[in-house]
mmCIF file of C-alpha atoms in Angstrom:
data_model
loop_
_atom_site.group_PDB
_atom_site.id
_atom_site.type_symbol
_atom_site.label_atom_id
_atom_site.label_comp_id
_atom_site.label_asym_id
_atom_site.label_seq_id
_atom_site.Cartn_x
_atom_site.Cartn_y
_atom_site.Cartn_z
ATOM 1 C CA UNK Z 1 -34.513 -39.830 -60.433
ATOM 2 C CA UNK Z 2 -33.532 -36.327 -59.043
ATOM 3 C CA UNK Z 3 -32.470 -35.896 -55.346
ATOM 4 C CA UNK Z 4 -31.653 -32.369 -54.119
ATOM 5 C CA UNK Z 5 -30.650 -31.726 -50.495
ATOM 6 C CA UNK Z 6 -30.012 -28.205 -49.073
ATOM 7 C CA UNK Z 7 -28.717 -26.964 -52.510
ATOM 8 C CA UNK Z 8 -27.208 -23.496 -52.054
ATOM 9 C CA UNK Z 9 -25.422 -21.218 -54.434
ATOM 10 C CA UNK Z 10 -24.057 -17.798 -53.486
ATOM 11 C CA UNK Z 11 -22.713 -15.328 -55.920
ATOM 12 C CA UNK Z 12 -20.109 -12.669 -54.971
ATOM 13 C CA UNK Z 13 -20.425 -9.577 -56.939
ATOM 14 C CA UNK Z 14 -18.334 -6.317 -57.012
ATOM 15 C CA UNK Z 15 -20.177 -3.147 -56.212
ATOM 16 C CA UNK Z 16 -18.602 -0.503 -58.318
ATOM 17 C CA UNK Z 17 -19.052 3.185 -57.265
ATOM 18 C CA UNK Z 18 -20.427 5.444 -59.825
ATOM 19 C CA UNK Z 19 -18.191 7.825 -61.947
ATOM 20 C CA UNK Z 20 -14.489 8.055 -62.762
ATOM 21 C CA UNK Z 21 -13.331 8.528 -59.165
ATOM 22 C CA UNK Z 22 -15.520 5.625 -58.146
ATOM 23 C CA UNK Z 23 -13.550 3.339 -60.514
ATOM 24 C CA UNK Z 24 -10.227 4.727 -59.219
ATOM 25 C CA UNK Z 25 -11.287 3.947 -55.523
ATOM 26 C CA UNK Z 26 -12.167 0.536 -56.636
ATOM 27 C CA UNK Z 27 -8.538 -0.150 -57.690
ATOM 28 C CA UNK Z 28 -7.499 0.153 -53.937
ATOM 29 C CA UNK Z 29 -10.637 -0.835 -51.989
ATOM 30 C CA UNK Z 30 -13.437 -3.047 -53.298
ATOM 31 C CA UNK Z 31 -16.887 -3.683 -51.924
ATOM 32 C CA UNK Z 32 -18.433 -7.023 -52.517
ATOM 33 C CA UNK Z 33 -22.037 -8.087 -52.156
ATOM 34 C CA UNK Z 34 -23.146 -11.688 -51.609
ATOM 35 C CA UNK Z 35 -26.370 -12.936 -53.159
ATOM 36 C CA UNK Z 36 -27.920 -16.342 -52.421
ATOM 37 C CA UNK Z 37 -29.518 -17.369 -55.830
ATOM 38 C CA UNK Z 38 -30.535 -20.626 -54.256
ATOM 39 C CA UNK Z 39 -30.858 -21.227 -50.492
ATOM 40 C CA UNK Z 40 -31.288 -24.748 -48.927
ATOM 41 C CA UNK Z 41 -33.425 -26.141 -51.674
ATOM 42 C CA UNK Z 42 -34.543 -29.656 -51.177
ATOM 43 C CA UNK Z 43 -36.835 -31.821 -53.247
ATOM 44 C CA UNK Z 44 -37.067 -35.208 -54.965
ATOM 45 C CA UNK Z 45 -38.467 -35.914 -58.478
ATOM 46 C CA UNK Z 46 -39.430 -39.527 -59.554
ATOM 47 C CA UNK Z 47 -38.653 -41.063 -62.869
ATOM 48 C CA UNK Z 48 -41.159 -39.892 -65.555
ATOM 49 C CA UNK Z 49 -42.504 -36.896 -63.596
ATOM 50 C CA UNK Z 50 -43.207 -33.678 -65.417
ATOM 51 C CA UNK Z 51 -42.585 -31.005 -62.799
ATOM 52 C CA UNK Z 52 -43.106 -27.118 -63.198
ATOM 53 C CA UNK Z 53 -40.426 -25.028 -61.493
ATOM 54 C CA UNK Z 54 -41.954 -21.519 -60.960
ATOM 55 C CA UNK Z 55 -40.628 -18.227 -59.511
ATOM 56 C CA UNK Z 56 -40.240 -14.616 -60.471
ATOM 57 C CA UNK Z 57 -37.223 -13.293 -62.376
ATOM 58 C CA UNK Z 58 -34.145 -13.696 -60.240
ATOM 59 C CA UNK Z 59 -35.676 -16.362 -58.033
ATOM 60 C CA UNK Z 60 -32.876 -18.898 -58.775
ATOM 61 C CA UNK Z 61 -34.586 -21.251 -61.277
ATOM 62 C CA UNK Z 62 -31.943 -21.152 -63.992
ATOM 63 C CA UNK Z 63 -29.213 -21.237 -61.447
ATOM 64 C CA UNK Z 64 -30.771 -24.557 -59.973
ATOM 65 C CA UNK Z 65 -30.987 -25.992 -63.472
ATOM 66 C CA UNK Z 66 -27.359 -25.162 -64.166
ATOM 67 C CA UNK Z 67 -26.292 -26.747 -60.805
ATOM 68 C CA UNK Z 68 -28.228 -29.931 -61.797
ATOM 69 C CA UNK Z 69 -26.546 -29.872 -65.203
ATOM 70 C CA UNK Z 70 -23.135 -29.469 -63.716
ATOM 71 C CA UNK Z 71 -22.528 -26.089 -65.406
ATOM 72 C CA UNK Z 72 -21.864 -24.387 -62.046
ATOM 73 C CA UNK Z 73 -20.882 -25.716 -58.712
ATOM 74 C CA UNK Z 74 -23.159 -25.350 -55.573
ATOM 75 C CA UNK Z 75 -21.744 -23.397 -52.661
ATOM 76 C CA UNK Z 76 -23.124 -26.167 -50.349
ATOM 77 C CA UNK Z 77 -25.488 -29.020 -50.426
ATOM 78 C CA UNK Z 78 -25.750 -31.944 -52.754
ATOM 79 C CA UNK Z 79 -27.615 -33.113 -55.949
ATOM 80 C CA UNK Z 80 -27.929 -36.440 -57.455
ATOM 81 C CA UNK Z 81 -29.451 -37.204 -60.823
ATOM 82 C CA UNK Z 82 -29.970 -40.861 -61.679
ATOM 83 C CA UNK Z 83 -27.355 -41.695 -59.110
ATOM 84 C CA UNK Z 84 -24.732 -39.275 -60.499
ATOM 85 C CA UNK Z 85 -23.198 -36.278 -58.969
ATOM 86 C CA UNK Z 86 -23.526 -33.514 -61.517
ATOM 87 C CA UNK Z 87 -20.426 -31.622 -60.178
ATOM 88 C CA UNK Z 88 -18.225 -34.447 -61.374
ATOM 89 C CA UNK Z 89 -19.288 -33.942 -64.966
ATOM 90 C CA UNK Z 90 -18.824 -37.592 -65.919
ATOM 91 C CA UNK Z 91 -19.364 -38.456 -69.597
ATOM 92 C CA UNK Z 92 -21.836 -41.072 -68.633
ATOM 93 C CA UNK Z 93 -23.888 -38.426 -66.915
ATOM 94 C CA UNK Z 94 -23.664 -35.930 -69.690
ATOM 95 C CA UNK Z 95 -25.173 -38.586 -72.005
ATOM 96 C CA UNK Z 96 -27.986 -38.985 -69.685
ATOM 97 C CA UNK Z 97 -29.587 -35.628 -69.586
ATOM 98 C CA UNK Z 98 -30.214 -32.608 -71.793
ATOM 99 C CA UNK Z 99 -30.549 -28.814 -71.026
ATOM 100 C CA UNK Z 100 -32.647 -26.461 -73.230
ATOM 101 C CA UNK Z 101 -32.291 -22.797 -72.499
ATOM 102 C CA UNK Z 102 -35.077 -20.690 -74.304
ATOM 103 C CA UNK Z 103 -32.682 -17.708 -74.598
ATOM 104 C CA UNK Z 104 -29.547 -19.461 -75.782
ATOM 105 C CA UNK Z 105 -28.949 -21.508 -79.016
ATOM 106 C CA UNK Z 106 -26.791 -24.644 -79.283
ATOM 107 C CA UNK Z 107 -27.186 -24.895 -83.051
ATOM 108 C CA UNK Z 108 -24.769 -23.344 -85.504
ATOM 109 C CA UNK Z 109 -26.246 -20.097 -86.680
ATOM 110 C CA UNK Z 110 -24.868 -20.187 -90.235
ATOM 111 C CA UNK Z 111 -25.486 -23.876 -90.949
ATOM 112 C CA UNK Z 112 -28.636 -25.835 -91.597
ATOM 113 C CA UNK Z 113 -29.918 -27.584 -88.470
ATOM 114 C CA UNK Z 114 -29.248 -31.016 -89.983
ATOM 115 C CA UNK Z 115 -25.526 -30.225 -89.996
ATOM 116 C CA UNK Z 116 -25.653 -29.499 -86.287
ATOM 117 C CA UNK Z 117 -27.475 -32.704 -85.736
ATOM 118 C CA UNK Z 118 -24.755 -34.720 -87.449
ATOM 119 C CA UNK Z 119 -22.179 -33.039 -85.287
ATOM 120 C CA UNK Z 120 -24.115 -33.927 -82.181
ATOM 121 C CA UNK Z 121 -24.450 -37.586 -83.460
ATOM 122 C CA UNK Z 122 -20.592 -37.740 -83.500
ATOM 123 C CA UNK Z 123 -20.157 -35.940 -80.155
ATOM 124 C CA UNK Z 124 -22.593 -38.457 -78.471
ATOM 125 C CA UNK Z 125 -21.422 -41.476 -80.357
ATOM 126 C CA UNK Z 126 -25.044 -42.355 -81.504
ATOM 127 C CA UNK Z 127 -25.195 -45.359 -83.936
ATOM 128 C CA UNK Z 128 -26.227 -44.424 -87.422
ATOM 129 C CA UNK Z 129 -29.520 -46.359 -87.385
ATOM 130 C CA UNK Z 130 -30.557 -45.149 -83.939
ATOM 131 C CA UNK Z 131 -29.690 -41.506 -84.924
ATOM 132 C CA UNK Z 132 -31.814 -41.754 -88.212
ATOM 133 C CA UNK Z 133 -34.689 -43.369 -86.421
ATOM 134 C CA UNK Z 134 -34.723 -40.867 -83.610
ATOM 135 C CA UNK Z 135 -34.276 -37.865 -86.084
ATOM 136 C CA UNK Z 136 -37.137 -39.093 -88.311
ATOM 137 C CA UNK Z 137 -39.425 -39.508 -85.188
ATOM 138 C CA UNK Z 138 -38.637 -36.157 -83.826
ATOM 139 C CA UNK Z 139 -38.892 -34.344 -87.172
ATOM 140 C CA UNK Z 140 -42.292 -35.873 -87.853
ATOM 141 C CA UNK Z 141 -43.491 -35.174 -84.381
ATOM 142 C CA UNK Z 142 -42.585 -31.427 -84.680
ATOM 143 C CA UNK Z 143 -43.426 -31.209 -88.421
ATOM 144 C CA UNK Z 144 -40.218 -29.508 -89.533
ATOM 145 C CA UNK Z 145 -38.842 -31.929 -92.130
ATOM 146 C CA UNK Z 146 -39.050 -29.229 -94.848
ATOM 147 C CA UNK Z 147 -36.842 -26.911 -92.728
ATOM 148 C CA UNK Z 148 -33.987 -29.310 -92.133
ATOM 149 C CA UNK Z 149 -31.751 -27.883 -94.876
ATOM 150 C CA UNK Z 150 -32.573 -24.220 -94.083
ATOM 151 C CA UNK Z 151 -29.877 -22.237 -92.341
ATOM 152 C CA UNK Z 152 -30.870 -21.663 -88.697
ATOM 153 C CA UNK Z 153 -30.584 -17.831 -89.108
ATOM 154 C CA UNK Z 154 -33.413 -18.004 -91.561
ATOM 155 C CA UNK Z 155 -35.791 -20.000 -89.440
ATOM 156 C CA UNK Z 156 -38.562 -18.414 -87.552
ATOM 157 C CA UNK Z 157 -38.429 -18.396 -83.684
ATOM 158 C CA UNK Z 158 -40.809 -21.246 -83.298
ATOM 159 C CA UNK Z 159 -38.930 -23.298 -86.039
ATOM 160 C CA UNK Z 160 -35.761 -22.663 -84.284
ATOM 161 C CA UNK Z 161 -37.040 -23.790 -80.899
ATOM 162 C CA UNK Z 162 -38.346 -26.998 -82.424
ATOM 163 C CA UNK Z 163 -34.867 -27.639 -83.880
ATOM 164 C CA UNK Z 164 -33.278 -26.914 -80.354
ATOM 165 C CA UNK Z 165 -35.585 -29.555 -78.991
ATOM 166 C CA UNK Z 166 -34.621 -32.130 -81.505
ATOM 167 C CA UNK Z 167 -30.975 -31.408 -80.854
ATOM 168 C CA UNK Z 168 -31.480 -31.918 -77.144
ATOM 169 C CA UNK Z 169 -33.270 -35.273 -77.635
ATOM 170 C CA UNK Z 170 -31.218 -36.950 -80.314
ATOM 171 C CA UNK Z 171 -29.309 -38.930 -77.810
ATOM 172 C CA UNK Z 172 -32.412 -40.054 -76.021
ATOM 173 C CA UNK Z 173 -31.812 -38.508 -72.595
ATOM 174 C CA UNK Z 174 -33.557 -39.809 -69.436
ATOM 175 C CA UNK Z 175 -33.789 -36.366 -67.934
ATOM 176 C CA UNK Z 176 -34.644 -33.090 -69.658
ATOM 177 C CA UNK Z 177 -34.116 -29.689 -68.136
ATOM 178 C CA UNK Z 178 -36.205 -26.983 -69.887
ATOM 179 C CA UNK Z 179 -35.634 -23.253 -69.120
ATOM 180 C CA UNK Z 180 -38.564 -21.208 -70.752
ATOM 181 C CA UNK Z 181 -38.713 -23.139 -74.008
ATOM 182 C CA UNK Z 182 -41.718 -21.236 -75.226
ATOM 183 C CA UNK Z 183 -40.505 -17.674 -74.445
ATOM 184 C CA UNK Z 184 -41.281 -15.372 -77.368
ATOM 185 C CA UNK Z 185 -43.272 -17.898 -79.327
ATOM 186 C CA UNK Z 186 -46.621 -17.232 -80.926
ATOM 187 C CA UNK Z 187 -49.641 -19.169 -79.650
ATOM 188 C CA UNK Z 188 -49.549 -21.729 -82.483
ATOM 189 C CA UNK Z 189 -45.869 -22.524 -81.760
ATOM 190 C CA UNK Z 190 -46.463 -22.621 -78.044
ATOM 191 C CA UNK Z 191 -49.214 -25.229 -78.457
ATOM 192 C CA UNK Z 192 -47.107 -27.285 -80.861
ATOM 193 C CA UNK Z 193 -44.265 -27.376 -78.403
ATOM 194 C CA UNK Z 194 -46.576 -28.228 -75.590
ATOM 195 C CA UNK Z 195 -48.234 -31.077 -77.522
ATOM 196 C CA UNK Z 196 -44.848 -32.438 -78.397
ATOM 197 C CA UNK Z 197 -43.545 -32.356 -74.793
ATOM 198 C CA UNK Z 198 -46.736 -33.958 -73.402
ATOM 199 C CA UNK Z 199 -46.526 -36.828 -76.005
ATOM 200 C CA UNK Z 200 -42.772 -37.380 -75.577
ATOM 201 C CA UNK Z 201 -43.045 -37.520 -71.804
ATOM 202 C CA UNK Z 202 -45.925 -39.933 -72.046
ATOM 203 C CA UNK Z 203 -44.267 -42.266 -74.505
ATOM 204 C CA UNK Z 204 -40.697 -42.382 -73.167
ATOM 205 C CA UNK Z 205 -41.262 -41.498 -69.419
ATOM 206 C CA UNK Z 206 -38.593 -38.933 -69.527
ATOM 207 C CA UNK Z 207 -38.143 -36.897 -66.354
ATOM 208 C CA UNK Z 208 -38.769 -33.231 -67.007
ATOM 209 C CA UNK Z 209 -38.210 -30.109 -64.965
ATOM 210 C CA UNK Z 210 -39.795 -27.088 -66.662
ATOM 211 C CA UNK Z 211 -39.484 -23.464 -65.975
ATOM 212 C CA UNK Z 212 -41.876 -21.119 -67.629
ATOM 213 C CA UNK Z 213 -43.541 -17.739 -67.122
ATOM 214 C CA UNK Z 214 -46.542 -18.915 -69.252
ATOM 215 C CA UNK Z 215 -49.077 -20.415 -66.913
ATOM 216 C CA UNK Z 216 -50.626 -22.193 -69.856
ATOM 217 C CA UNK Z 217 -47.428 -24.373 -70.162
ATOM 218 C CA UNK Z 218 -47.685 -25.284 -66.495
ATOM 219 C CA UNK Z 219 -51.369 -25.966 -66.370
ATOM 220 C CA UNK Z 220 -51.304 -28.224 -69.546
ATOM 221 C CA UNK Z 221 -48.175 -30.127 -68.729
ATOM 222 C CA UNK Z 222 -47.579 -30.368 -65.027
ATOM 223 C CA UNK Z 223 -49.376 -32.010 -62.237
ATOM 224 C CA UNK Z 224 -46.852 -30.908 -59.623
ATOM 225 C CA UNK Z 225 -45.107 -27.651 -59.122
ATOM 226 C CA UNK Z 226 -42.154 -26.417 -57.130
ATOM 227 C CA UNK Z 227 -42.223 -22.613 -56.409
ATOM 228 C CA UNK Z 228 -39.110 -20.755 -55.269
ATOM 229 C CA UNK Z 229 -38.826 -17.099 -54.335
ATOM 230 C CA UNK Z 230 -35.592 -15.160 -53.559
ATOM 231 C CA UNK Z 231 -33.796 -18.443 -53.686
ATOM 232 C CA UNK Z 232 -36.018 -20.207 -51.198
ATOM 233 C CA UNK Z 233 -38.548 -22.910 -51.855
ATOM 234 C CA UNK Z 234 -41.967 -21.827 -50.807
ATOM 235 C CA UNK Z 235 -44.204 -24.502 -52.273
ATOM 236 C CA UNK Z 236 -43.882 -28.096 -53.445
ATOM 237 C CA UNK Z 237 -47.000 -30.132 -54.348
ATOM 238 C CA UNK Z 238 -49.813 -30.738 -56.578
ATOM 239 C CA UNK Z 239 -50.890 -27.968 -58.976
ATOM 240 C CA UNK Z 240 -54.544 -28.676 -58.187
ATOM 241 C CA UNK Z 241 -53.839 -27.991 -54.426
ATOM 242 C CA UNK Z 242 -52.148 -24.613 -55.320
ATOM 243 C CA UNK Z 243 -55.029 -23.608 -57.516
ATOM 244 C CA UNK Z 244 -57.464 -24.545 -54.791
ATOM 245 C CA UNK Z 245 -55.956 -21.861 -52.587
ATOM 246 C CA UNK Z 246 -57.278 -19.335 -55.116
ATOM 247 C CA UNK Z 247 -60.711 -21.161 -55.136
ATOM 248 C CA UNK Z 248 -61.539 -19.406 -51.904
ATOM 249 C CA UNK Z 249 -62.450 -16.424 -53.982
ATOM 250 C CA UNK Z 250 -64.283 -15.968 -57.166
ATOM 251 C CA UNK Z 251 -64.281 -12.974 -59.631
ATOM 252 C CA UNK Z 252 -67.646 -11.663 -60.643
ATOM 253 C CA UNK Z 253 -67.528 -9.470 -63.785
ATOM 254 C CA UNK Z 254 -70.710 -7.606 -64.956
ATOM 255 C CA UNK Z 255 -71.592 -4.755 -67.286
ATOM 256 C CA UNK Z 256 -74.273 -2.417 -65.966
ATOM 257 C CA UNK Z 257 -76.721 -0.998 -68.531
ATOM 258 C CA UNK Z 258 -75.935 2.369 -67.024
ATOM 259 C CA UNK Z 259 -73.381 3.928 -64.513
ATOM 260 C CA UNK Z 260 -73.222 4.783 -61.788
ATOM 261 C CA UNK Z 261 -74.608 1.359 -60.713
ATOM 262 C CA UNK Z 262 -76.812 1.436 -57.567
ATOM 263 C CA UNK Z 263 -75.350 -0.029 -54.321
ATOM 264 C CA UNK Z 264 -72.024 -0.905 -55.883
ATOM 265 C CA UNK Z 265 -70.111 -0.074 -52.722
ATOM 266 C CA UNK Z 266 -72.312 -2.228 -50.611
ATOM 267 C CA UNK Z 267 -71.940 -5.130 -53.029
ATOM 268 C CA UNK Z 268 -68.198 -4.943 -53.046
ATOM 269 C CA UNK Z 269 -67.667 -4.009 -49.434
ATOM 270 C CA UNK Z 270 -66.171 -0.749 -50.915
ATOM 271 C CA UNK Z 271 -63.659 -2.716 -52.982
ATOM 272 C CA UNK Z 272 -64.360 -2.846 -56.796
ATOM 273 C CA UNK Z 273 -62.778 -1.750 -60.007
ATOM 274 C CA UNK Z 274 -64.500 -0.306 -62.978
ATOM 275 C CA UNK Z 275 -62.856 -0.582 -66.401
ATOM 276 C CA UNK Z 276 -62.936 2.116 -69.053
ATOM 277 C CA UNK Z 277 -65.459 0.250 -70.959
ATOM 278 C CA UNK Z 278 -67.804 0.195 -67.989
ATOM 279 C CA UNK Z 279 -67.195 -3.439 -66.875
ATOM 280 C CA UNK Z 280 -67.223 -3.842 -63.088
ATOM 281 C CA UNK Z 281 -64.922 -6.421 -61.433
ATOM 282 C CA UNK Z 282 -65.580 -7.746 -57.877
ATOM 283 C CA UNK Z 283 -63.385 -10.256 -55.921
ATOM 284 C CA UNK Z 284 -65.729 -12.060 -53.452
ATOM 285 C CA UNK Z 285 -65.566 -15.096 -51.240
ATOM 286 C CA UNK Z 286 -66.652 -18.314 -52.947
ATOM 287 C CA UNK Z 287 -69.502 -18.850 -50.451
ATOM 288 C CA UNK Z 288 -70.902 -15.368 -51.221
ATOM 289 C CA UNK Z 289 -71.026 -15.667 -54.993
ATOM 290 C CA UNK Z 290 -74.749 -16.701 -55.340
ATOM 291 C CA UNK Z 291 -76.073 -14.068 -52.914
ATOM 292 C CA UNK Z 292 -73.992 -11.178 -54.402
ATOM 293 C CA UNK Z 293 -74.981 -12.225 -57.925
ATOM 294 C CA UNK Z 294 -78.671 -12.118 -56.868
ATOM 295 C CA UNK Z 295 -78.206 -8.627 -55.397
ATOM 296 C CA UNK Z 296 -76.421 -7.415 -58.566
ATOM 297 C CA UNK Z 297 -79.344 -8.510 -60.694
ATOM 298 C CA UNK Z 298 -81.825 -7.155 -58.306
ATOM 299 C CA UNK Z 299 -80.059 -3.715 -58.045
ATOM 300 C CA UNK Z 300 -80.342 -2.605 -61.615
ATOM 301 C CA UNK Z 301 -80.414 -3.577 -65.214
ATOM 302 C CA UNK Z 302 -77.210 -5.614 -66.228
ATOM 303 C CA UNK Z 303 -76.168 -6.208 -69.843
ATOM 304 C CA UNK Z 304 -73.809 -9.078 -68.946
ATOM 305 C CA UNK Z 305 -72.502 -11.011 -65.961
ATOM 306 C CA UNK Z 306 -69.836 -13.724 -65.648
ATOM 307 C CA UNK Z 307 -68.302 -15.716 -62.746
ATOM 308 C CA UNK Z 308 -64.629 -16.750 -63.071
ATOM 309 C CA UNK Z 309 -62.026 -18.544 -60.941
ATOM 310 C CA UNK Z 310 -59.033 -16.563 -59.793
ATOM 311 C CA UNK Z 311 -56.259 -17.011 -62.476
ATOM 312 C CA UNK Z 312 -53.326 -19.138 -61.550
ATOM 313 C CA UNK Z 313 -51.030 -16.126 -62.074
ATOM 314 C CA UNK Z 314 -52.868 -14.209 -59.374
ATOM 315 C CA UNK Z 315 -52.693 -17.179 -56.949
ATOM 316 C CA UNK Z 316 -48.945 -17.397 -57.445
ATOM 317 C CA UNK Z 317 -48.466 -13.649 -57.136
ATOM 318 C CA UNK Z 318 -50.253 -13.739 -53.711
ATOM 319 C CA UNK Z 319 -47.965 -16.617 -52.796
ATOM 320 C CA UNK Z 320 -44.897 -14.623 -53.584
ATOM 321 C CA UNK Z 321 -46.238 -11.447 -51.721
ATOM 322 C CA UNK Z 322 -46.882 -13.587 -48.692
ATOM 323 C CA UNK Z 323 -43.092 -14.373 -48.567
#
């Protein structure tokens, strides 16, 4: 469904010198800086796949989505979505995909969402029955029927995002680009949006490319992830395999009955952290978890002890640092 080959986008930005005289100098001699927001990115996504697109701020995620949407042109490389070239911006292609930006609205701020939906119906030329059937289904799935006639400015952030998703899906796109759709939402709204996306993907086999800084979104929705850093793809594969790289270590947390705890340095090899509440955190190799836990319990009285996997956030952070 999505084929990307050596996609590159370079932005040329003006470097202004500070102060008044810096502005004057800039009138006669300007310095420019080139930044590669995306650099030789290549990947394929099959129809119906739900893929996570990860990277730190400024890594090039949104730039890539905008190139796939035809909003900006690549400097070099090619992309095809369902056989279409996004740079041509054909009407047939624009009816085939939807782009949802978590920090930007497409709904009219001073009108009820339903009015914007009607406008989109005419823009996309959706038949009346298909429009009503789709709207009824989406409204019920997201549980916002009571809010259809409320002005968008008066909706909560979670309700507004649900309306944005409805607006994006009214024309039944085959491809959905989501750029941080749960940003700023409370845990209840995040869960509702995740449940909706999972069900919609399962039912209609829509191809979804999702960027998010909430690892809960990625873990619950995506089996495959693409990770980019400084515009370069550094990982493309199963989420389970990425998590397994963190499985080489475990985190042991325990709360001694009293501090200082005997033999702490020997247990952690000199590497441990002690929280303000007295909890001790050790990062240990997986094959040493049992022996170190036994030594902790034998070294002195312990009020509580837990063994945890390394969080996905830490695994990805290590991946960034390695590049």
